[in-house]
Structure formats: structure tokens, C-alpha cells
PDB file of C-alpha atoms in Angstrom:
ATOM      1  CA  GLU T  28     167.018  49.269 112.372  1.00  0.00           C
ATOM      2  CA  VAL T  29     163.293  49.560 112.562  1.00  0.00           C
ATOM      3  CA  LYS T  30     162.530  52.954 113.595  1.00  0.00           C
ATOM      4  CA  LEU T  31     158.804  54.322 114.173  1.00  0.00           C
ATOM      5  CA  VAL T  32     158.398  58.004 115.211  1.00  0.00           C
ATOM      6  CA  GLU T  33     155.109  59.336 116.141  1.00  0.00           C
ATOM      7  CA  SER T  34     154.070  63.088 115.658  1.00  0.00           C
ATOM      8  CA  GLY T  35     150.895  65.383 115.795  1.00  0.00           C
ATOM      9  CA  GLY T  36     150.033  65.287 119.352  1.00  0.00           C
ATOM     10  CA  GLY T  37     149.658  68.046 121.595  1.00  0.00           C
ATOM     11  CA  LEU T  38     146.600  69.726 123.743  1.00  0.00           C
ATOM     12  CA  VAL T  39     143.271  69.979 121.815  1.00  0.00           C
ATOM     13  CA  GLN T  40     139.958  71.190 122.904  1.00  0.00           C
ATOM     14  CA  PRO T  41     136.883  68.946 123.124  1.00  0.00           C
ATOM     15  CA  GLY T  42     134.945  68.313 120.353  1.00  0.00           C
ATOM     16  CA  ARG T  43     138.103  69.189 117.679  1.00  0.00           C
ATOM     17  CA  SER T  44     140.090  66.979 115.501  1.00  0.00           C
ATOM     18  CA  LEU T  45     143.451  66.175 114.926  1.00  0.00           C
ATOM     19  CA  LYS T  46     145.893  64.068 112.825  1.00  0.00           C
ATOM     20  CA  LEU T  47     148.354  61.912 113.994  1.00  0.00           C
ATOM     21  CA  SER T  48     151.329  60.865 111.588  1.00  0.00           C
ATOM     22  CA  CYS T  49     153.395  58.085 112.144  1.00  0.00           C
ATOM     23  CA  ALA T  50     157.241  57.761 110.155  1.00  0.00           C
ATOM     24  CA  ALA T  51     158.522  54.598 109.528  1.00  0.00           C
ATOM     25  CA  SER T  52     162.080  53.683 108.296  1.00  0.00           C
ATOM     26  CA  GLY T  53     164.444  50.759 108.753  1.00  0.00           C
ATOM     27  CA  PHE T  54     161.882  48.220 106.981  1.00  0.00           C
ATOM     28  CA  SER T  55     159.913  47.655 103.836  1.00  0.00           C
ATOM     29  CA  PHE T  56     156.877  49.734 104.784  1.00  0.00           C
ATOM     30  CA  ASN T  57     154.501  48.281 102.056  1.00  0.00           C
ATOM     31  CA  ASP T  58     155.012  44.804 103.264  1.00  0.00           C
ATOM     32  CA  TYR T  59     153.777  44.857 106.540  1.00  0.00           C
ATOM     33  CA  TRP T  60     150.495  45.834 108.467  1.00  0.00           C
ATOM     34  CA  MET T  61     150.366  48.734 110.546  1.00  0.00           C
ATOM     35  CA  GLY T  62     148.037  49.839 113.771  1.00  0.00           C
ATOM     36  CA  TRP T  63     147.379  52.196 116.565  1.00  0.00           C
ATOM     37  CA  VAL T  64     147.412  51.438 119.934  1.00  0.00           C
ATOM     38  CA  ARG T  65     146.522  53.930 122.616  1.00  0.00           C
ATOM     39  CA  GLN T  66     146.940  54.129 126.371  1.00  0.00           C
ATOM     40  CA  ALA T  67     145.517  56.308 129.052  1.00  0.00           C
ATOM     41  CA  PRO T  68     147.389  57.741 131.614  1.00  0.00           C
ATOM     42  CA  GLY T  69     148.151  54.907 134.362  1.00  0.00           C
ATOM     43  CA  LYS T  70     146.031  52.577 132.546  1.00  0.00           C
ATOM     44  CA  GLY T  71     146.065  49.463 130.122  1.00  0.00           C
ATOM     45  CA  LEU T  72     146.539  49.078 125.876  1.00  0.00           C
ATOM     46  CA  GLU T  73     143.584  50.025 124.053  1.00  0.00           C
ATOM     47  CA  TRP T  74     143.387  48.149 120.005  1.00  0.00           C
ATOM     48  CA  ILE T  75     142.383  51.418 117.894  1.00  0.00           C
ATOM     49  CA  GLY T  76     142.604  49.506 114.395  1.00  0.00           C
ATOM     50  CA  GLU T  77     144.773  48.305 111.845  1.00  0.00           C
ATOM     51  CA  ILE T  78     145.742  48.872 108.094  1.00  0.00           C
ATOM     52  CA  ASN T  79     146.517  46.335 105.618  1.00  0.00           C
ATOM     53  CA  GLN T  80     149.655  46.714 103.287  1.00  0.00           C
ATOM     54  CA  ASP T  81     147.943  48.673 100.279  1.00  0.00           C
ATOM     55  CA  SER T  82     144.971  50.161 102.477  1.00  0.00           C
ATOM     56  CA  SER T  83     142.277  47.887 100.901  1.00  0.00           C
ATOM     57  CA  THR T  84     141.531  46.498 104.445  1.00  0.00           C
ATOM     58  CA  ILE T  85     141.261  48.883 107.328  1.00  0.00           C
ATOM     59  CA  ASN T  86     139.956  47.518 110.831  1.00  0.00           C
ATOM     60  CA  TYR T  87     138.588  49.482 113.867  1.00  0.00           C
ATOM     61  CA  THR T  88     137.723  48.622 117.527  1.00  0.00           C
ATOM     62  CA  PRO T  89     133.794  48.840 117.241  1.00  0.00           C
ATOM     63  CA  SER T  90     134.021  51.862 120.049  1.00  0.00           C
ATOM     64  CA  LEU T  91     136.119  54.090 117.835  1.00  0.00           C
ATOM     65  CA  LYS T  92     135.197  53.210 114.334  1.00  0.00           C
ATOM     66  CA  ASP T  93     132.630  56.212 114.201  1.00  0.00           C
ATOM     67  CA  LYS T  94     135.437  58.656 115.410  1.00  0.00           C
ATOM     68  CA  PHE T  95     138.892  57.477 114.141  1.00  0.00           C
ATOM     69  CA  THR T  96     140.405  57.010 110.443  1.00  0.00           C
ATOM     70  CA  ILE T  97     143.614  54.968 110.014  1.00  0.00           C
ATOM     71  CA  SER T  98     145.107  55.614 106.567  1.00  0.00           C
ATOM     72  CA  ARG T  99     148.612  55.076 105.021  1.00  0.00           C
ATOM     73  CA  ASP T 100     151.039  56.593 102.253  1.00  0.00           C
ATOM     74  CA  ASN T 101     153.504  53.962 101.173  1.00  0.00           C
ATOM     75  CA  ALA T 102     155.651  56.545  98.949  1.00  0.00           C
ATOM     76  CA  GLN T 103     156.156  58.399 102.034  1.00  0.00           C
ATOM     77  CA  ASN T 104     156.426  55.609 104.438  1.00  0.00           C
ATOM     78  CA  THR T 105     154.108  57.185 106.784  1.00  0.00           C
ATOM     79  CA  LEU T 106     150.851  56.144 108.744  1.00  0.00           C
ATOM     80  CA  TYR T 107     148.308  58.606 110.256  1.00  0.00           C
ATOM     81  CA  LEU T 108     145.371  58.349 112.811  1.00  0.00           C
ATOM     82  CA  GLN T 109     142.895  61.236 111.866  1.00  0.00           C
ATOM     83  CA  MET T 110     140.853  61.786 115.018  1.00  0.00           C
ATOM     84  CA  SER T 111     137.749  63.753 115.199  1.00  0.00           C
ATOM     85  CA  LYS T 112     134.927  64.455 118.037  1.00  0.00           C
ATOM     86  CA  LEU T 113     137.566  64.150 120.534  1.00  0.00           C
ATOM     87  CA  GLY T 114     136.871  64.093 124.262  1.00  0.00           C
ATOM     88  CA  SER T 115     138.490  63.912 127.711  1.00  0.00           C
ATOM     89  CA  GLU T 116     138.574  60.101 127.272  1.00  0.00           C
ATOM     90  CA  ASP T 117     140.642  60.144 124.210  1.00  0.00           C
ATOM     91  CA  THR T 118     143.363  61.577 126.460  1.00  0.00           C
ATOM     92  CA  ALA T 119     146.295  59.132 125.978  1.00  0.00           C
ATOM     93  CA  ILE T 120     149.484  58.058 124.454  1.00  0.00           C
ATOM     94  CA  TYR T 121     149.322  56.887 120.994  1.00  0.00           C
ATOM     95  CA  TYR T 122     151.362  54.286 119.711  1.00  0.00           C
ATOM     96  CA  CYS T 123     152.041  53.662 116.118  1.00  0.00           C
ATOM     97  CA  ALA T 124     153.184  49.867 115.955  1.00  0.00           C
ATOM     98  CA  ARG T 125     153.964  47.516 113.032  1.00  0.00           C
ATOM     99  CA  GLY T 126     151.844  44.308 112.171  1.00  0.00           C
ATOM    100  CA  PRO T 127     152.622  41.406 110.641  1.00  0.00           C
ATOM    101  CA  GLY T 128     153.712  40.905 106.870  1.00  0.00           C
ATOM    102  CA  TYR T 129     152.651  38.570 104.436  1.00  0.00           C
ATOM    103  CA  ASN T 130     151.933  34.981 105.406  1.00  0.00           C
ATOM    104  CA  SER T 131     152.162  35.817 108.835  1.00  0.00           C
ATOM    105  CA  TYR T 132     150.023  33.089 110.930  1.00  0.00           C
ATOM    106  CA  TYR T 133     149.815  35.232 114.113  1.00  0.00           C
ATOM    107  CA  TRP T 134     148.870  38.743 114.452  1.00  0.00           C
ATOM    108  CA  TYR T 135     150.555  41.190 116.901  1.00  0.00           C
ATOM    109  CA  PHE T 136     152.916  44.134 117.284  1.00  0.00           C
ATOM    110  CA  ASP T 137     156.502  43.199 116.897  1.00  0.00           C
ATOM    111  CA  PHE T 138     157.921  47.248 116.490  1.00  0.00           C
ATOM    112  CA  TRP T 139     156.144  50.216 118.657  1.00  0.00           C
ATOM    113  CA  GLY T 140     157.084  53.854 118.482  1.00  0.00           C
ATOM    114  CA  PRO T 141     157.875  55.634 121.607  1.00  0.00           C
ATOM    115  CA  GLY T 142     154.019  57.178 121.196  1.00  0.00           C
ATOM    116  CA  THR T 143     152.867  60.633 121.167  1.00  0.00           C
ATOM    117  CA  MET T 144     150.582  62.175 123.895  1.00  0.00           C
ATOM    118  CA  VAL T 145     147.612  63.514 123.189  1.00  0.00           C
ATOM    119  CA  THR T 146     145.795  65.805 125.772  1.00  0.00           C
ATOM    120  CA  VAL T 147     142.071  66.848 125.426  1.00  0.00           C
ATOM    121  CA  SER T 148     141.024  69.640 127.951  1.00  0.00           C
ATOM    122  CA  SER T 149     139.652  73.047 127.331  1.00  0.00           C
TER     123      SER T 149
ATOM    124  CA  ASP E  20     134.870  40.498 123.219  1.00  0.00           C
ATOM    125  CA  THR E  21     137.248  38.247 124.393  1.00  0.00           C
ATOM    126  CA  VAL E  22     138.320  39.438 128.201  1.00  0.00           C
ATOM    127  CA  LEU E  23     141.668  38.477 129.049  1.00  0.00           C
ATOM    128  CA  THR E  24     142.374  38.338 133.169  1.00  0.00           C
ATOM    129  CA  GLN E  25     145.567  38.901 134.612  1.00  0.00           C
ATOM    130  CA  SER E  26     146.708  39.051 138.149  1.00  0.00           C
ATOM    131  CA  PRO E  27     147.405  42.962 139.060  1.00  0.00           C
ATOM    132  CA  ALA E  28     150.996  42.604 140.431  1.00  0.00           C
ATOM    133  CA  LEU E  29     153.399  40.293 141.789  1.00  0.00           C
ATOM    134  CA  ALA E  30     156.700  40.816 143.583  1.00  0.00           C
ATOM    135  CA  VAL E  31     159.645  38.601 143.649  1.00  0.00           C
ATOM    136  CA  SER E  32     163.763  38.319 144.738  1.00  0.00           C
ATOM    137  CA  PRO E  33     166.095  38.531 142.098  1.00  0.00           C
ATOM    138  CA  GLY E  34     167.230  34.804 140.730  1.00  0.00           C
ATOM    139  CA  GLU E  35     163.592  33.382 141.295  1.00  0.00           C
ATOM    140  CA  ARG E  36     161.416  32.025 138.970  1.00  0.00           C
ATOM    141  CA  VAL E  37     158.303  34.154 138.155  1.00  0.00           C
ATOM    142  CA  THR E  38     155.006  32.893 136.299  1.00  0.00           C
ATOM    143  CA  ILE E  39     152.825  35.514 134.895  1.00  0.00           C
ATOM    144  CA  SER E  40     149.041  34.247 134.278  1.00  0.00           C
ATOM    145  CA  CYS E  41     146.845  35.175 131.549  1.00  0.00           C
ATOM    146  CA  ARG E  42     143.256  34.018 131.029  1.00  0.00           C
ATOM    147  CA  ALA E  43     141.175  34.141 128.511  1.00  0.00           C
ATOM    148  CA  SER E  44     136.951  34.485 128.592  1.00  0.00           C
ATOM    149  CA  GLU E  45     136.898  32.184 125.412  1.00  0.00           C
ATOM    150  CA  SER E  46     139.412  29.856 123.504  1.00  0.00           C
ATOM    151  CA  VAL E  47     141.831  31.836 121.766  1.00  0.00           C
ATOM    152  CA  SER E  48     143.744  28.647 120.490  1.00  0.00           C
ATOM    153  CA  THR E  49     147.380  29.599 120.471  1.00  0.00           C
ATOM    154  CA  GLY E  50     146.706  33.413 119.486  1.00  0.00           C
ATOM    155  CA  MET E  51     148.658  34.733 122.411  1.00  0.00           C
ATOM    156  CA  HIS E  52     151.249  37.002 122.905  1.00  0.00           C
ATOM    157  CA  TRP E  53     153.113  38.943 125.771  1.00  0.00           C
ATOM    158  CA  TYR E  54     154.601  42.396 125.773  1.00  0.00           C
ATOM    159  CA  GLN E  55     156.908  44.190 128.497  1.00  0.00           C
ATOM    160  CA  GLN E  56     156.360  47.888 129.096  1.00  0.00           C
ATOM    161  CA  LYS E  57     158.902  49.193 131.489  1.00  0.00           C
ATOM    162  CA  PRO E  58     157.865  53.050 133.048  1.00  0.00           C
ATOM    163  CA  GLY E  59     157.870  55.837 130.560  1.00  0.00           C
ATOM    164  CA  GLN E  60     158.748  53.028 127.747  1.00  0.00           C
ATOM    165  CA  GLN E  61     156.697  51.780 124.557  1.00  0.00           C
ATOM    166  CA  PRO E  62     155.680  47.836 124.777  1.00  0.00           C
ATOM    167  CA  LYS E  63     158.000  45.522 123.463  1.00  0.00           C
ATOM    168  CA  LEU E  64     157.303  41.814 122.317  1.00  0.00           C
ATOM    169  CA  LEU E  65     158.549  39.404 124.040  1.00  0.00           C
ATOM    170  CA  ILE E  66     156.717  35.909 123.272  1.00  0.00           C
ATOM    171  CA  TYR E  67     154.015  35.299 120.025  1.00  0.00           C
ATOM    172  CA  GLY E  68     151.627  32.894 119.224  1.00  0.00           C
ATOM    173  CA  ALA E  69     151.904  31.655 122.994  1.00  0.00           C
ATOM    174  CA  SER E  70     155.516  30.006 123.257  1.00  0.00           C
ATOM    175  CA  ASN E  71     157.395  31.217 120.339  1.00  0.00           C
ATOM    176  CA  LEU E  72     160.300  33.854 121.528  1.00  0.00           C
ATOM    177  CA  GLU E  73     160.899  37.189 119.482  1.00  0.00           C
ATOM    178  CA  SER E  74     164.219  37.369 117.829  1.00  0.00           C
ATOM    179  CA  GLY E  75     166.628  39.258 120.741  1.00  0.00           C
ATOM    180  CA  VAL E  76     164.690  37.991 123.788  1.00  0.00           C
ATOM    181  CA  PRO E  77     166.702  36.967 126.363  1.00  0.00           C
ATOM    182  CA  ALA E  78     166.152  32.906 126.776  1.00  0.00           C
ATOM    183  CA  ARG E  79     165.096  33.569 130.443  1.00  0.00           C
ATOM    184  CA  PHE E  80     161.584  34.120 129.109  1.00  0.00           C
ATOM    185  CA  SER E  81     158.939  31.605 127.974  1.00  0.00           C
ATOM    186  CA  GLY E  82     155.415  31.090 127.368  1.00  0.00           C
ATOM    187  CA  SER E  83     153.231  28.492 127.278  1.00  0.00           C
ATOM    188  CA  GLY E  84     149.320  27.589 126.601  1.00  0.00           C
ATOM    189  CA  SER E  85     146.566  27.118 124.658  1.00  0.00           C
ATOM    190  CA  GLY E  86     143.050  27.639 124.586  1.00  0.00           C
ATOM    191  CA  THR E  87     142.186  29.668 127.372  1.00  0.00           C
ATOM    192  CA  ASP E  88     145.168  29.423 130.021  1.00  0.00           C
ATOM    193  CA  PHE E  89     148.678  30.940 129.136  1.00  0.00           C
ATOM    194  CA  THR E  90     151.977  31.666 131.182  1.00  0.00           C
ATOM    195  CA  LEU E  91     154.577  33.637 130.520  1.00  0.00           C
ATOM    196  CA  THR E  92     157.585  32.352 132.806  1.00  0.00           C
ATOM    197  CA  ILE E  93     160.907  34.406 133.667  1.00  0.00           C
ATOM    198  CA  ASP E  94     163.683  32.100 135.097  1.00  0.00           C
ATOM    199  CA  PRO E  95     165.718  33.531 136.410  1.00  0.00           C
ATOM    200  CA  VAL E  96     164.224  37.044 137.290  1.00  0.00           C
ATOM    201  CA  GLU E  97     166.901  39.709 137.171  1.00  0.00           C
ATOM    202  CA  ALA E  98     166.673  43.799 138.366  1.00  0.00           C
ATOM    203  CA  ASP E  99     166.053  44.906 134.833  1.00  0.00           C
ATOM    204  CA  ASP E 100     162.741  42.796 134.391  1.00  0.00           C
ATOM    205  CA  THR E 101     160.424  45.214 136.828  1.00  0.00           C
ATOM    206  CA  ALA E 102     158.012  46.212 134.032  1.00  0.00           C
ATOM    207  CA  THR E 103     154.160  45.440 133.209  1.00  0.00           C
ATOM    208  CA  TYR E 104     153.286  42.359 131.437  1.00  0.00           C
ATOM    209  CA  PHE E 105     150.584  42.814 129.349  1.00  0.00           C
ATOM    210  CA  CYS E 106     149.135  39.410 127.396  1.00  0.00           C
ATOM    211  CA  GLN E 107     147.102  39.926 123.793  1.00  0.00           C
ATOM    212  CA  GLN E 108     144.929  37.769 121.655  1.00  0.00           C
ATOM    213  CA  SER E 109     144.416  37.753 118.022  1.00  0.00           C
ATOM    214  CA  TRP E 110     141.823  34.896 117.776  1.00  0.00           C
ATOM    215  CA  ASN E 111     138.762  36.551 118.129  1.00  0.00           C
ATOM    216  CA  ASP E 112     139.318  40.304 117.153  1.00  0.00           C
ATOM    217  CA  TYR E 113     142.096  41.706 119.325  1.00  0.00           C
ATOM    218  CA  THR E 114     142.304  42.623 122.766  1.00  0.00           C
ATOM    219  CA  PHE E 115     144.990  43.194 125.599  1.00  0.00           C
ATOM    220  CA  GLY E 116     145.328  42.229 128.801  1.00  0.00           C
ATOM    221  CA  ALA E 117     145.078  44.898 132.246  1.00  0.00           C
ATOM    222  CA  GLY E 118     148.268  44.133 132.455  1.00  0.00           C
ATOM    223  CA  THR E 119     150.807  42.549 135.515  1.00  0.00           C
ATOM    224  CA  LYS E 120     153.151  44.751 137.299  1.00  0.00           C
ATOM    225  CA  LEU E 121     156.085  43.077 138.581  1.00  0.00           C
ATOM    226  CA  GLU E 122     158.052  44.315 141.072  1.00  0.00           C
ATOM    227  CA  LEU E 123     161.678  43.096 142.557  1.00  0.00           C
ATOM    228  CA  LYS E 124     162.142  42.680 146.287  1.00  0.00           C
TER     229      LYS E 124
END
């Protein structure tokens, strides 16, 4: 069974940093792209970025490129999201999701974790 | 950015057929995908590549369209389908629609 579990969320002060983790199991982690999506309270989904299988390609939505860093550890089956200079606008549920494997024609997320809540407030 | 426009809400009765639309601001070919999100849960993939049913998803769900106009159809609708439905395009970077909230009468 594919399983993704995010951790590391919580209350953080404005201007501070926070690192989220996503533990993956039930599939061959190093065969898939992985990504992060966030959802502000009562709002829609916002694509943060994605990382390919060997970390040679990492893409970000332009508005978040200078604040967020995506990485992965294939030996630990873990995806990370390092967030810096956090502001109230970053308050959201952060989801880890599995992207396509090799030779996939389309780009979509087929499995999502339950999410971890990040609240930015003083 | 490619903007995806969805109607904000729909209300239907169980057993009826419902179509949820998503219009792209520019062509995305068939790079359109649909997700279902129930309250308090993570999104779930329903349809990929405009019309391909994800494994394990009931055949009551179907998708169609290409270019700029896409439709997610649920037929027949069941009470358990109460959720918000998001479209997502992957032809020009990646963007999501704002979601359509489906309520059952």
C-alpha cells in the first residue's frame, strides 16, 4: 500500500524557517517524481514544486522559488521541504504527493499524504 | 500562467447526472486531470489525461475534453460524492482550478 506521511508542521513565528518531511512507503521511492502542494484554510490548491528521481531536476512555482527548497533522500525514502522567511500568507496545510514514474506522458499526483498544518503567527 | 476556471458550486440529487466544467485560458491539449477532495481529507486522483480513469475509481466518474474545455461527469451521483472537485493542468507548468463544491440535495 502506498503511504505518504508528512511531519514537521506547527506554529512558527513570522520570518522564521521550518523544515517539513514526508516519509514514503509501499512503493519504490526512487522511481518517482515527488512534489509538494499547499492549501490555505478554506482555499484551493497551490502547486509548490517537484523533484525528479535523482534530484537532478527541481522546479518551483516562481513566487516561492526564493523561499522554499525541495530535496529528497532516496536511501531514507524521505522528501523534504525547507521553508524560510515565513509569513502569514504561508499558513496552510502542506501536502506531499507522488508524481509520475519513468516514461509517464502526463504529469499529475496519484497519491497524496494527509498533510501537515503550518501556522505562521506571532 | 494558465488559468483554470471552474464554477464554484453545484447542487444535485442522488441518482442524477452531473457535469463539472473546467475551462483553461489557453490550450492544454489533453494535459488535464481531476481530483476529489472530501472535507478534512487529502485530494484523491480521479481522472488523468482528460479521460483516463484512475485505477480503483468507480466507473460512475468519467472525463472528457481537449484544448481549453474539459468536463468531469458523475453518473449517477451518490451521497458519498459530496466533495470539492479540482482540475489541474500539466501542459503549461502546473496549475489548479479553484474547485467546484458539489452538494447533494
